[in-house]
Coordinates of C-alpha atoms in Angstrom, one line a residue:
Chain A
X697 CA 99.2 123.0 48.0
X698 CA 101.5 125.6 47.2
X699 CA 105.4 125.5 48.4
X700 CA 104.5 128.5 51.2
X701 CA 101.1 126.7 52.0
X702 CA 103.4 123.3 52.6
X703 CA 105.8 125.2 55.3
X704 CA 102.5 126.7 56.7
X705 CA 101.5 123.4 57.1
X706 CA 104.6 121.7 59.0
X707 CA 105.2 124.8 61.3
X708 CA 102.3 124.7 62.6
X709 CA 102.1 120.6 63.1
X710 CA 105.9 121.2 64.5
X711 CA 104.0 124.0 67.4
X712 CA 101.7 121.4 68.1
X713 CA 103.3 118.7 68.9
X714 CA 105.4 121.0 71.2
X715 CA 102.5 122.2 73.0
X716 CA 100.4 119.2 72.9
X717 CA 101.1 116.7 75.6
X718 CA 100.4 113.8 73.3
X719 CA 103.3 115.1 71.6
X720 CA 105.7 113.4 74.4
X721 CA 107.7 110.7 73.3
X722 CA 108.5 107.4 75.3
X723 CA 112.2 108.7 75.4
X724 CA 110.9 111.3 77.5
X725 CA 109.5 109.3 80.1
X726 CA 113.0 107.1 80.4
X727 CA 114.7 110.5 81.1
X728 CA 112.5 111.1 83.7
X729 CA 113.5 107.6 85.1
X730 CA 116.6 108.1 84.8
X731 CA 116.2 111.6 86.5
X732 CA 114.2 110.1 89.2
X733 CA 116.6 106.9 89.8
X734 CA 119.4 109.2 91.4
X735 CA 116.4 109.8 94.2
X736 CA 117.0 107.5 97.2
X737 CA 115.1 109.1 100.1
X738 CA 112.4 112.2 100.1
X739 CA 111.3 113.7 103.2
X740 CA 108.7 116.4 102.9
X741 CA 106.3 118.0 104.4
X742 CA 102.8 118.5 101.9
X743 CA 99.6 121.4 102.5
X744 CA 96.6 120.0 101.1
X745 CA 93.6 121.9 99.5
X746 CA 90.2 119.8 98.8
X747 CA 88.0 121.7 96.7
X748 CA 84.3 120.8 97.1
X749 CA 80.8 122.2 96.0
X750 CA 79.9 121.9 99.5
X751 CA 82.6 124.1 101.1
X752 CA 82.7 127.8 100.7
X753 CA 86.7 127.5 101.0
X754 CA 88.9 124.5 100.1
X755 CA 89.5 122.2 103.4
X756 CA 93.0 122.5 104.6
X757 CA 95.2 119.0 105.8
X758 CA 98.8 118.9 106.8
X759 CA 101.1 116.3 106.6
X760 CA 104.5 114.7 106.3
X761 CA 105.9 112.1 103.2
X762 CA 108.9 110.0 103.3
X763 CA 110.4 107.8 101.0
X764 CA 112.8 105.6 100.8
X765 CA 113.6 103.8 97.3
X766 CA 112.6 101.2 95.9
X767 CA 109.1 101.9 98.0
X768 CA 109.3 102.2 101.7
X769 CA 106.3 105.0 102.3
X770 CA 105.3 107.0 105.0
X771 CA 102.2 109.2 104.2
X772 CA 101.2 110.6 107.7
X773 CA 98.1 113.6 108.1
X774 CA 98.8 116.0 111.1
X775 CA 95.4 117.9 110.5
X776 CA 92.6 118.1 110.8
X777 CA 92.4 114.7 111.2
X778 CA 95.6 112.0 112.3
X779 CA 96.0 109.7 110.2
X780 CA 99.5 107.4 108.9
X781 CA 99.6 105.1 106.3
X782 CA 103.1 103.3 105.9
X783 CA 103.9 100.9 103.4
X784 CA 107.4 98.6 103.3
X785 CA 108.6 95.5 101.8
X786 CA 104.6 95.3 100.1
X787 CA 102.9 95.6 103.1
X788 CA 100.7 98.1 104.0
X789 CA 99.5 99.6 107.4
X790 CA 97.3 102.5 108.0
X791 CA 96.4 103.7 111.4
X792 CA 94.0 106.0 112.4
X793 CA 93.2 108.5 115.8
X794 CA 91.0 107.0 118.4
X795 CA 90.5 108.3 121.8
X796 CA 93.6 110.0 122.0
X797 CA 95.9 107.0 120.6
X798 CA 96.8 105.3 117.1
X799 CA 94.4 102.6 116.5
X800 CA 95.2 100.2 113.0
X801 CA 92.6 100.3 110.8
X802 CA 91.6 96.7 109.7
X803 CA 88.9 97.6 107.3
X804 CA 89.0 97.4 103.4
X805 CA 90.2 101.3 103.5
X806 CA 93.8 99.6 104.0
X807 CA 93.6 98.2 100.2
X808 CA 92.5 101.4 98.6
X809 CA 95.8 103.0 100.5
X810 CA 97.8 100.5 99.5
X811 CA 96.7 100.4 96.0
X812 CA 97.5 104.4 96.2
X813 CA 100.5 104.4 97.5
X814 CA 102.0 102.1 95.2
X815 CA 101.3 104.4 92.6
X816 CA 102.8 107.0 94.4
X817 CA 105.7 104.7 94.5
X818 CA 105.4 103.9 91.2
X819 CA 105.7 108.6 90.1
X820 CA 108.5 108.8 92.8
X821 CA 110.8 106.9 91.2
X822 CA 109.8 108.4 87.6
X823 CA 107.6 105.4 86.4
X824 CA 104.3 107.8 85.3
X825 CA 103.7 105.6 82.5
X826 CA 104.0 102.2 84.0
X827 CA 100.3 101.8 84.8
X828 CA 98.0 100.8 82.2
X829 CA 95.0 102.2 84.3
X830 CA 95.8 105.1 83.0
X831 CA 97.1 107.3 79.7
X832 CA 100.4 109.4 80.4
X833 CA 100.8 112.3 78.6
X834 CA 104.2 115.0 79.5
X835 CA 104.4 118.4 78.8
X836 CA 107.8 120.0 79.0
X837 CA 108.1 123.6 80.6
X838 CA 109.7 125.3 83.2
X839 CA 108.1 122.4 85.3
X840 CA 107.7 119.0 83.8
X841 CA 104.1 118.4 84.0
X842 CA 102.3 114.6 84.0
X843 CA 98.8 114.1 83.1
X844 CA 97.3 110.7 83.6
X845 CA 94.0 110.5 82.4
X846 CA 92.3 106.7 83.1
X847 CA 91.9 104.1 80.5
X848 CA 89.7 102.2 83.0
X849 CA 86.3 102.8 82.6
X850 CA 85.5 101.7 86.3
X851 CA 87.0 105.1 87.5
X852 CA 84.5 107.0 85.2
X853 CA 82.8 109.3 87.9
X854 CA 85.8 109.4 90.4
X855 CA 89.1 110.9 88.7
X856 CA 88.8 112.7 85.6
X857 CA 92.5 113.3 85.5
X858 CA 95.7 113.8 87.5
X859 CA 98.4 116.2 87.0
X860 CA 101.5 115.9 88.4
X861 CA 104.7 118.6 88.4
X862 CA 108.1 117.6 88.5
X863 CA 110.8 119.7 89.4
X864 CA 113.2 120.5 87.0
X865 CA 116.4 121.0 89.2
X866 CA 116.4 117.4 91.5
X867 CA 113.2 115.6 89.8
X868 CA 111.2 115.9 92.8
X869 CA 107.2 115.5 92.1
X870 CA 106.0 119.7 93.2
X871 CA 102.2 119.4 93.4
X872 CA 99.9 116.2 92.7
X873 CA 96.3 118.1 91.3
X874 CA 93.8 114.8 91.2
X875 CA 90.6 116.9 89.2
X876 CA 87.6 114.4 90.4
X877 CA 85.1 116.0 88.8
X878 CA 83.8 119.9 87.5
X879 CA 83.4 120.6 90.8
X880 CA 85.8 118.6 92.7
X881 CA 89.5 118.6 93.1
X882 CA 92.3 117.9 95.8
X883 CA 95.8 119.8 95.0
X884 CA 98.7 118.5 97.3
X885 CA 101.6 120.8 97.4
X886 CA 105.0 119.5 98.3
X887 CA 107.2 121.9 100.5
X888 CA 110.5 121.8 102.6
X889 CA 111.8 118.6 100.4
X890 CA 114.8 117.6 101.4
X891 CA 116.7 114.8 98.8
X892 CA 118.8 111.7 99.6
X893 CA 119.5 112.5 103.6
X894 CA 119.0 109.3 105.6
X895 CA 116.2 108.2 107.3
X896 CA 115.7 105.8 110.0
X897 CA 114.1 103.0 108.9
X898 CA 111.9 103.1 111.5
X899 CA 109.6 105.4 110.2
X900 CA 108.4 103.3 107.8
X901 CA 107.5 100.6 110.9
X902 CA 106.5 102.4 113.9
X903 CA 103.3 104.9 113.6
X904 CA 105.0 106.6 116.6
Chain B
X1069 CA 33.0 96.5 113.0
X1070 CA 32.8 96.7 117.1
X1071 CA 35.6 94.1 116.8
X1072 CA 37.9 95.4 114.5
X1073 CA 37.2 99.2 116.6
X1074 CA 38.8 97.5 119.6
X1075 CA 41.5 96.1 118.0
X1076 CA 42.9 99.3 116.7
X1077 CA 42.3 100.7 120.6
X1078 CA 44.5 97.8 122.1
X1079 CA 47.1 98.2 119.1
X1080 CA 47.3 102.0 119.8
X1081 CA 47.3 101.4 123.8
X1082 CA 50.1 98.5 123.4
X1083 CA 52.2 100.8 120.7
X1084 CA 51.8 104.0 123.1
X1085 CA 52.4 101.7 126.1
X1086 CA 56.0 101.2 125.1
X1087 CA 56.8 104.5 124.7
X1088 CA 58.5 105.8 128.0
X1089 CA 55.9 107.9 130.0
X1090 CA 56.2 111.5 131.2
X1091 CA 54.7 113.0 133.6
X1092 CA 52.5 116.5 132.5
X1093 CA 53.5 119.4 134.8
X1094 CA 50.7 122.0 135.9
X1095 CA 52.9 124.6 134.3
X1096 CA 53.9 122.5 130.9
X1097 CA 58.3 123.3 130.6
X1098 CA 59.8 125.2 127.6
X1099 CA 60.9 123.1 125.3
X1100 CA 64.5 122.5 124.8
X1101 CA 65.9 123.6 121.4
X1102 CA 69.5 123.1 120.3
X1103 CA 69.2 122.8 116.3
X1104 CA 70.2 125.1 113.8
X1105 CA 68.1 128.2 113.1
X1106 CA 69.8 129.7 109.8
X1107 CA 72.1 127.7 107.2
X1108 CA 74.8 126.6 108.7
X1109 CA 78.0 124.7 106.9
X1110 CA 79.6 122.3 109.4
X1111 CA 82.7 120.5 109.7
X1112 CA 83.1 117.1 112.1
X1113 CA 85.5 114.5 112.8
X1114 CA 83.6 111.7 112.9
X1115 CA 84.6 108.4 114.7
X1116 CA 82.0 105.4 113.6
X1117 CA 81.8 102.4 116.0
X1118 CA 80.5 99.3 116.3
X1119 CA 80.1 96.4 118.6
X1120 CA 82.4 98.6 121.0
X1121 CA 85.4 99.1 118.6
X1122 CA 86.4 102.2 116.3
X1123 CA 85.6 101.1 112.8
X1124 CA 86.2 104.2 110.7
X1125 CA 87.5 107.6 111.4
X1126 CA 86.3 109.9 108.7
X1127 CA 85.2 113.7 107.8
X1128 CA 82.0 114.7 107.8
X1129 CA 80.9 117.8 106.3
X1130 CA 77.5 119.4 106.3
X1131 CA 75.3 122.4 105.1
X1132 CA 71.9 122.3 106.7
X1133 CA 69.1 124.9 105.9
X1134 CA 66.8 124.7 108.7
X1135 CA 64.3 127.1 106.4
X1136 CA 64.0 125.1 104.1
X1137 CA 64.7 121.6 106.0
X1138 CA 67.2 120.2 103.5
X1139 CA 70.8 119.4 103.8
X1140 CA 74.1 118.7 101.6
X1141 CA 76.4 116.0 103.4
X1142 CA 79.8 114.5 102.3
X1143 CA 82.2 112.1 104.3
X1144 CA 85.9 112.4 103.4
X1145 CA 88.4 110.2 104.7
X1146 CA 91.0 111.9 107.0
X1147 CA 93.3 111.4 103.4
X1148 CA 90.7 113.6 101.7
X1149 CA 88.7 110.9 99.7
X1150 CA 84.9 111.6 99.5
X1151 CA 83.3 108.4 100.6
X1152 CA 79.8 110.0 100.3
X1153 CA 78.2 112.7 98.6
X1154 CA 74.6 112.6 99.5
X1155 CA 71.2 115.4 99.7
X1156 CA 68.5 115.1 102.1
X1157 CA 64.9 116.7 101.7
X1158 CA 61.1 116.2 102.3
X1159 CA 61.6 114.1 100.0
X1160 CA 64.2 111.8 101.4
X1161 CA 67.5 111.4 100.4
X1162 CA 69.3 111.7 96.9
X1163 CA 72.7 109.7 96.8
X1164 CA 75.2 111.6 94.2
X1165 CA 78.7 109.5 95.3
X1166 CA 78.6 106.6 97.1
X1167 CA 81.8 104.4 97.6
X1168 CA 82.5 101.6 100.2
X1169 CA 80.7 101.1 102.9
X1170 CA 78.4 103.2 101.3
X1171 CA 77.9 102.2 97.9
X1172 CA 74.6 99.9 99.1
X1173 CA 73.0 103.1 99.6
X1174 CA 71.3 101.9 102.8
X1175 CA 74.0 103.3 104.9
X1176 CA 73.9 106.0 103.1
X1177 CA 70.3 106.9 103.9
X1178 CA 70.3 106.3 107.4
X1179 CA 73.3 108.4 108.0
X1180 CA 71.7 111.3 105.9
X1181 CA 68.6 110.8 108.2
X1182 CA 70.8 110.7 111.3
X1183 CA 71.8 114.1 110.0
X1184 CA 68.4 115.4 109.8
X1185 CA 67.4 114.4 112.9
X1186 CA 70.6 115.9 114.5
X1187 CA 70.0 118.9 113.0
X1188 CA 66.4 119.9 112.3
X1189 CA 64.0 120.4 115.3
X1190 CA 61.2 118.2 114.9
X1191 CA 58.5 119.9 112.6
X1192 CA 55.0 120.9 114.1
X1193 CA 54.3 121.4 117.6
X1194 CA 55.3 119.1 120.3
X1195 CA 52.1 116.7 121.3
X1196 CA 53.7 116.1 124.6
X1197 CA 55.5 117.9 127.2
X1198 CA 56.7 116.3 130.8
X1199 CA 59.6 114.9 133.2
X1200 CA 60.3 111.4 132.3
X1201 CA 60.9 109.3 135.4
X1202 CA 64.9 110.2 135.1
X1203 CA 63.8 113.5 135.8
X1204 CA 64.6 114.9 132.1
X1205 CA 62.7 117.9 130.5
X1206 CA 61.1 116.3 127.9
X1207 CA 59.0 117.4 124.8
X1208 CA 57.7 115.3 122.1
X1209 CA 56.7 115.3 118.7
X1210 CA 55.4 112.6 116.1
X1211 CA 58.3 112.5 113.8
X1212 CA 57.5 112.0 110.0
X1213 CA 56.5 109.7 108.4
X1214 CA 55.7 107.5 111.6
X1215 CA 57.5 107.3 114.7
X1216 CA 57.9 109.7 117.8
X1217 CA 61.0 112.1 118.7
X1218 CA 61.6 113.2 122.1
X1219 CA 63.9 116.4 122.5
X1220 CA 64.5 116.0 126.4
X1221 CA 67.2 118.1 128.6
X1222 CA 68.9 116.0 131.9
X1223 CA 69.2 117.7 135.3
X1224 CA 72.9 118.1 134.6
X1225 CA 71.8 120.3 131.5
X1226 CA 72.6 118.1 128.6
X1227 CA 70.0 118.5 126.0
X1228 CA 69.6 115.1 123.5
X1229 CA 67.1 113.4 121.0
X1230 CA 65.3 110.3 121.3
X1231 CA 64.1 108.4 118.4
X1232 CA 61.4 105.9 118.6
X1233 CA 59.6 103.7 115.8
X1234 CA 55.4 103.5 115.8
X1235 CA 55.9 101.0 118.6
X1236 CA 57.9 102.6 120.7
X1237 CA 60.9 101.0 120.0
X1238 CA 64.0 103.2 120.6
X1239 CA 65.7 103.5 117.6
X1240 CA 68.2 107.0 118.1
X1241 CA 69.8 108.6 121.0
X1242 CA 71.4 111.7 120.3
X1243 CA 73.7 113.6 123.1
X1244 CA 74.7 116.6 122.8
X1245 CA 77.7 118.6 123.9
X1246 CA 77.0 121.1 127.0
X1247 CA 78.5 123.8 125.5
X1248 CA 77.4 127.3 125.6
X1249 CA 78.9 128.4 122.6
X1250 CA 77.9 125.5 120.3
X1251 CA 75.4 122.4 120.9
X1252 CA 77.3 120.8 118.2
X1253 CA 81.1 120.9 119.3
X1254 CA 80.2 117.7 120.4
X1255 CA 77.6 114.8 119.4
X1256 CA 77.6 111.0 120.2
X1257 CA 74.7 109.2 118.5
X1258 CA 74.0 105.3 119.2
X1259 CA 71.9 103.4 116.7
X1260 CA 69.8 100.5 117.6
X1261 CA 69.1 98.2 114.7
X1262 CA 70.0 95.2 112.8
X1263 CA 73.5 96.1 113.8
X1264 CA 74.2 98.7 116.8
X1265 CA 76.7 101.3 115.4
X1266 CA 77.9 104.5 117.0
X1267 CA 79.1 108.3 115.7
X1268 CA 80.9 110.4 117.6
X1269 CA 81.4 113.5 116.1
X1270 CA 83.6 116.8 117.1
X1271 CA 83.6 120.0 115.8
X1272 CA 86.5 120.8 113.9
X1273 CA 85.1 124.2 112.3
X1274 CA 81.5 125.3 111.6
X1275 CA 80.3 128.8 109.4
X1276 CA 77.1 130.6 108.9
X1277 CA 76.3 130.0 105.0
X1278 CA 75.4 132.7 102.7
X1279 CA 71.8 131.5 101.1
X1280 CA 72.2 129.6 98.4
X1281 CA 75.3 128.2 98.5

């Protein structure tokens, strides 16, 4: 290989492993930690879009998220359907609308929130890579952008990947895109985040 | 052979015998028809119950083709995960995803068939038309492969379904909302089997479908 051919070479190795999202280092993960660790409460409120070959327009749900660190959640639908899932000091509770009240939901559907939330937890406070379920790759742009693809073969027909974006200016996870399959997606848009302003801790007790 | 012919008699007098009576009218009543008549994408809040409690609230979404009597069905929970992603045809049903509770495919199938029978008017021509003993408006078919189905309308105006096995066994009760604008805004259906379990479903949007899609 010529001299020019050699430069031609490592330029183009040096653009891809700026574009490709293998090319993230662990180091940039801990500065996402450490980005993420000056976060000690989120409220927001989150639109969400479920894609579906059966539906000739995504399906629309409303909600509200609060957290408070390490990993008191509150995860609560408004539409179409109520629902509120909250989560403190490893316990879990999910309630559900029943005849015009909040009924708890004691079925298995509790572990599969809680299981969720804790990864949710888990992206909050910066810790994308700390799940060996699944293979975190960043991509650094105007947004920092997390895809977790799953190691596990068990998920093999339910995610295909999840991307999360991360806001530049306060670390804030933007959008959670969770691509199911070719055909099926749910995109979660947060909006009105406020950062770090108290809330009561009994929002993360009381389904109200 | 003279035997065996009565035999099959009593067996289809004791299998008919169970089946609730109705009483033929001189001038037989029109029959009462609340299902779909093009394709029709619909979205329900579904509560599921059993033994008298709320066991699952959950998101049902259909696209029935009355034309061609099959239908598409998935069941979300309220958080947007798809439970159930299930077809339904002459041929029966086709499970695509099925996670818990209904990942033994039983479930599964019956719901789709619940579906169906919620949907689709009975296919052929009614062998039956009458006033039960309640007074209801009541026109019956024999349901495919076996059983009966009784499409009936109450005094009050509420039209329903009734669903029996060979023997007459109820197995379905279907009540539908009476609302002028949509039959559907509101449907509770109790199940009578191994264990009894309850859907009460309410509108949250429903659309005309473009064919093929």
């Amino acid at each position: 290989m010529t001299q020019a051919g050699i430069k031609k070479a490592a330029l183009l190795l040096l653009v891809l492993f700026a574009v490709l999202p293998g090319g993230a280092r662990a180091d940039d993960f801990d500065r996402l930690r450490k980005e993420a660790a000056r976060i000690t409460t989120i409220s927001a409120d989150f639109v969400q879009k479920k894609t579906m070959k059966i539906l000739s327009k995504p399906l629309v749900s409303e909600g509200k998220f609060y957290y408070t660190a390490p990993s008191s959640l509150r995860w609560e639908y408004t539409r179409p359907l109520r629902s509120v899932v909250i989560s403190e000091g490893g316990i879990t509770r999910r309630y559900i609308a029943s005849g015009g009240k909040m009924i708890e939901d004691k079925s298995g559907g509790v572990q599969a929130m809680k299981i969720v939330l804790d990864e949710v937890a888990g992206w909050v406070s910066g810790r994308f890579d700390a799940n060996p379920s699944f293979a975190a790759a960043l991509t650094e742009g105007p947004e920092a952008r997390i895809t977790l693809t799953p190691t596990d073969k068990n998920m093999a027909g339910m995610i295909e990947r999840i991307e999360i974006t991360v806001s530049r200016r306060d670390a804030a996870i933007k959008t959670v895109r969770i691509v199911e399959s070719r055909t099926a997606e749910t995109l979660i848009d947060f909006q009105r985040v406020v950062i770090n302003k108290d809330i009561h801790p009994s929002v993360f007790r009381e389904v109200q | 052979m003279k035997k065996s012919f009565v035999l099959v008699c009593a067996c289809f007098i004791v299998s008919c015998a169970a089946l609730p009576a109705l009483r033929p009218l001189d001038r037989p009543p029109a029959c009462p028809s609340p299902f779909l008549t093009e394709k029709t994408r619909l979205i329900h809040a579904i509560e599921a119950g059993a033994g008298g409690k709320t066991r699952a609230v959950l998101i049902g979404i259909t696209l029935a083709d009355p034309a061609a009597r099959t239908l598409s069905a998935a069941v979300l929970t309220p958080e947007g995960m798809a439970l159930l992603e299930a077809s339904f045809g002459p041929s029966g049903a086709t499970i695509g995803r099925a996670l818990s509770p209904f990942d033994s495919g039983e479930l599964a199938r019956r719901m789709m068939e619940d579906m169906a029978l919620i949907f689709f008017a009975p296919a052929g021509e009614p062998v039956l038309r009458g006033v039960s003993a309640a007074g209801e408006t009541v026109c019956r078919w024999r349901a495919r492969p076996e059983g009966w189905v009784d499409v009936f309308q109450g005094r009050d105006g509420r039209i329903g379904i009734r669903r029996y096995s060979e023997s007459g066994r109820l197995e379905r009760t279907v009540t539908l909302a009476a609302d002028a604008q949509s039959s559907y805004a509101a449907i509770e259906l109790h199940a009578s089997e191994r264990v009894d379990y309850s859907l009460t479903m309410t509108l949250i949007e429903s659309e005309a479908a473009a064919s093929g899609r």
